[in-house]
XYZ file of C-alpha atoms in Angstrom:
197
model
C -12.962 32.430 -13.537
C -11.059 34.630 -10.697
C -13.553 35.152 -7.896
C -12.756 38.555 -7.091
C -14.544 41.799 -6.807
C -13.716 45.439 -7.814
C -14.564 48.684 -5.938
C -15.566 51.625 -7.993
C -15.013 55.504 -6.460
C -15.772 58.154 -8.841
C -13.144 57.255 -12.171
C -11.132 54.825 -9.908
C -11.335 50.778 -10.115
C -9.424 48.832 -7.029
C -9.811 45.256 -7.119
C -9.919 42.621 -4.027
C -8.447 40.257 -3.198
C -8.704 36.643 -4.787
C -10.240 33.811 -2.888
C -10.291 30.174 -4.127
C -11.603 26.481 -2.543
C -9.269 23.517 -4.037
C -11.356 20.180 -4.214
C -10.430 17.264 -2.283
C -7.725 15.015 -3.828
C -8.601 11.308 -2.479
C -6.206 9.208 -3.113
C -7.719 5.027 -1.983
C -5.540 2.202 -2.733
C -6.419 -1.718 -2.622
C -3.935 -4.274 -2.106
C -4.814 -8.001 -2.304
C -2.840 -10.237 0.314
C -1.813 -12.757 2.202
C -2.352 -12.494 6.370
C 1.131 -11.177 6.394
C 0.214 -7.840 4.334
C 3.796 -7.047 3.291
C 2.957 -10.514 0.923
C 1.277 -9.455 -2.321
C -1.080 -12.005 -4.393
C -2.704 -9.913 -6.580
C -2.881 -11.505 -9.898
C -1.975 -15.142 -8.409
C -4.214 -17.743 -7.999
C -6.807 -18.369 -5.036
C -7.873 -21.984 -4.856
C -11.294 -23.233 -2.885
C -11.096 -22.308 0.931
C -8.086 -20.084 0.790
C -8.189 -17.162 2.811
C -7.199 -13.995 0.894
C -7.273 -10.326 2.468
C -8.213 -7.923 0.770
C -6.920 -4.234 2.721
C -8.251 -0.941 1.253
C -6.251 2.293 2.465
C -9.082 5.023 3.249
C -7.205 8.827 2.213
C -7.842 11.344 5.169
C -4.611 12.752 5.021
C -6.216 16.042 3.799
C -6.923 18.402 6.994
C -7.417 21.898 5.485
C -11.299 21.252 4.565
C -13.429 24.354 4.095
C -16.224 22.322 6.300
C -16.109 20.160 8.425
C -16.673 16.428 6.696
C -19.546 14.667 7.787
C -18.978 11.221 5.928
C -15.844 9.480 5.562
C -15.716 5.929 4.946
C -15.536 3.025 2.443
C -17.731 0.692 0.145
C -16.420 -3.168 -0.873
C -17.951 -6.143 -2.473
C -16.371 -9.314 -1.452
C -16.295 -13.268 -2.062
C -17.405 -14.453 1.410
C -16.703 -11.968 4.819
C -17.187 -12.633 8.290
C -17.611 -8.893 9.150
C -16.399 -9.351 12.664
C -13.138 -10.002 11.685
C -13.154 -7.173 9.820
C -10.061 -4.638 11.401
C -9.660 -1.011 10.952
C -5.941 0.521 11.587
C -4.527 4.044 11.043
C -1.127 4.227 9.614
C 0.842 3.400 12.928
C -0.914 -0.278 12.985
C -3.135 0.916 15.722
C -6.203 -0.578 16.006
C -9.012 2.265 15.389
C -11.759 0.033 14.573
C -14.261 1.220 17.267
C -14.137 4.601 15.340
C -16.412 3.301 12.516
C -19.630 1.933 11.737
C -19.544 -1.333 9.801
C -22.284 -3.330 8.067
C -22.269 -6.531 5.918
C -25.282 -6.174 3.516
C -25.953 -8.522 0.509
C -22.454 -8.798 -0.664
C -20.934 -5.672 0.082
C -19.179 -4.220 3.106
C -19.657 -0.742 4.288
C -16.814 1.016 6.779
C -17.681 4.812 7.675
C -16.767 6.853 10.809
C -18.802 6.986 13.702
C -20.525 10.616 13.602
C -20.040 12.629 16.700
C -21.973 15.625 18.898
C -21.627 18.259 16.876
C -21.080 21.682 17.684
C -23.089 24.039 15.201
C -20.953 27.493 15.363
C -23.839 29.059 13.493
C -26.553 28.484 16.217
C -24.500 27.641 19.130
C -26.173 24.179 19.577
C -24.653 21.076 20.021
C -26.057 18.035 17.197
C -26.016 14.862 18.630
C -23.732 12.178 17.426
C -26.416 9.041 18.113
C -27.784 7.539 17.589
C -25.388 6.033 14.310
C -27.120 5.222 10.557
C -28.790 2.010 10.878
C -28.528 1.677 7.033
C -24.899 2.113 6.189
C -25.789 1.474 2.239
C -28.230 4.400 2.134
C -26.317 6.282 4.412
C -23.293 5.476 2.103
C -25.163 6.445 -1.434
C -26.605 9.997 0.161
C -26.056 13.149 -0.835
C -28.248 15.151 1.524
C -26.478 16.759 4.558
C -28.187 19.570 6.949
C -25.141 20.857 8.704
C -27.233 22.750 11.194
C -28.844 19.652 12.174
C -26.978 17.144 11.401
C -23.882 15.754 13.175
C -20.647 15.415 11.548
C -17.605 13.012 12.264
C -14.932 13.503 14.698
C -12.462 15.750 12.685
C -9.643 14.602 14.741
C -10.107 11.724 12.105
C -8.398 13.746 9.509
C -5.160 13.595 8.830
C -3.903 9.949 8.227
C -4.753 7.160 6.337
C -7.036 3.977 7.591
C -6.111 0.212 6.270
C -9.634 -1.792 6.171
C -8.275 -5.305 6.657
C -10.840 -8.040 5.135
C -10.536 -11.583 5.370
C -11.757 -13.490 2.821
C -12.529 -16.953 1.821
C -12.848 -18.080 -1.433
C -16.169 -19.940 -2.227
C -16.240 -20.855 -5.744
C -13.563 -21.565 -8.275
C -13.623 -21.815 -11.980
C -10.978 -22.842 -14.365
C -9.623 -19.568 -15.956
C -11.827 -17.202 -14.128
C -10.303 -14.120 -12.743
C -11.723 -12.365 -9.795
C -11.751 -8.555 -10.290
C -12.465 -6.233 -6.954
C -12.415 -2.383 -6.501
C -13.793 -0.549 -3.406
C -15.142 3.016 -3.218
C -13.786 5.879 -0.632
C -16.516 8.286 0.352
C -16.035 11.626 1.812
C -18.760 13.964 2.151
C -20.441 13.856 -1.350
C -16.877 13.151 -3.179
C -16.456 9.520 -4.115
C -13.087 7.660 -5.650
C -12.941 4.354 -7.052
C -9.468 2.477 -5.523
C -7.635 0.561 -7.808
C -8.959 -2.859 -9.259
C -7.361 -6.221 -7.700
């Protein structure tokens, strides 16, 4: 349906203009590799104690947002994680990692930008950025946002894309078993499923 209006004067109709809002297009990848990440094992085999890394590419190339976002992150489940090796790069290999919140809970990794003060234009206030969600899976799985009192992320975030580099170790190994991982890209309340490896 256009979303345009018409003016009526006496026996004359003149229309508007049209105005439109395109959804986000989120475009996540996942690529399953060795510690060299131009080396790609997906679909090869993994025996006990190898270390496998996974790297999911988080899509903020899109700048021309009608708000400002206030969630923009990632959601894996893993084999076995230590989350402080867990690395965070934007597309020049420079290491952004600081920017996000990350959390290891029950199985599943959660990466999403720090939020920021906030400058409200409609009240003139300024929303504090901390403190950060202590509960990265609920923060991950909610839809509520208040965007007069609630903080968003830095928007200088926008704009490129963020590798997630995971090191894994593989725990348990059955004959003829094949391992099958997807993550989740979040921003705002749009989510997109990456690619299975």
């Amino acid at each position: 349906m256009n979303n345009k209006w018409v003016l009526t004067l006496n026996n004359s109709l003149t229309p508007s203009n049209e105005v439109f809002n395109i959804p986000p297009t989120l475009n996540p990848k996942k690529k399953d590799t060795q510690k060299d990440p131009t080396i790609d094992i997906d679909g090869m085999t993994a025996p006990l104690g190898d270390e496998i890394y996974y790297r999911v590419d988080i899509d903020a190339t899109q700048t021309n947002q009608a708000y400002k976002v206030w969630r923009l992150g990632m959601t894996d489940s893993y084999l076995k994680l230590d989350a402080s090796k867990v690395e965070i790069t934007d597309e020049t290999g420079k290491d952004v990692t600081a920017r996000f919140n990350i959390q290891d809970k029950d199985g599943v990794l959660y990466a999403y930008a720090k939020t920021v003060d906030t400058e409200v234009p409609a009240t003139g206030e300024t929303v504090k950025g901390d403190p950060q969600p202590t509960d990265l899976k609920a923060y991950s799985e909610s839809a509520e946002h208040d965007p007069l009192t609630q903080p968003s992320i830095d928007q200088t975030l926008l704009g490129h894309t963020y590798t997630v580099t995971m090191p894994m170790t593989v725990i348990k190994v059955t004959d003829g078993y094949v391992v099958r991982n997807k993550a989740t890209q979040v921003l705002n309340k749009v989510r997109k499923d990456t690619n299975e490896v």
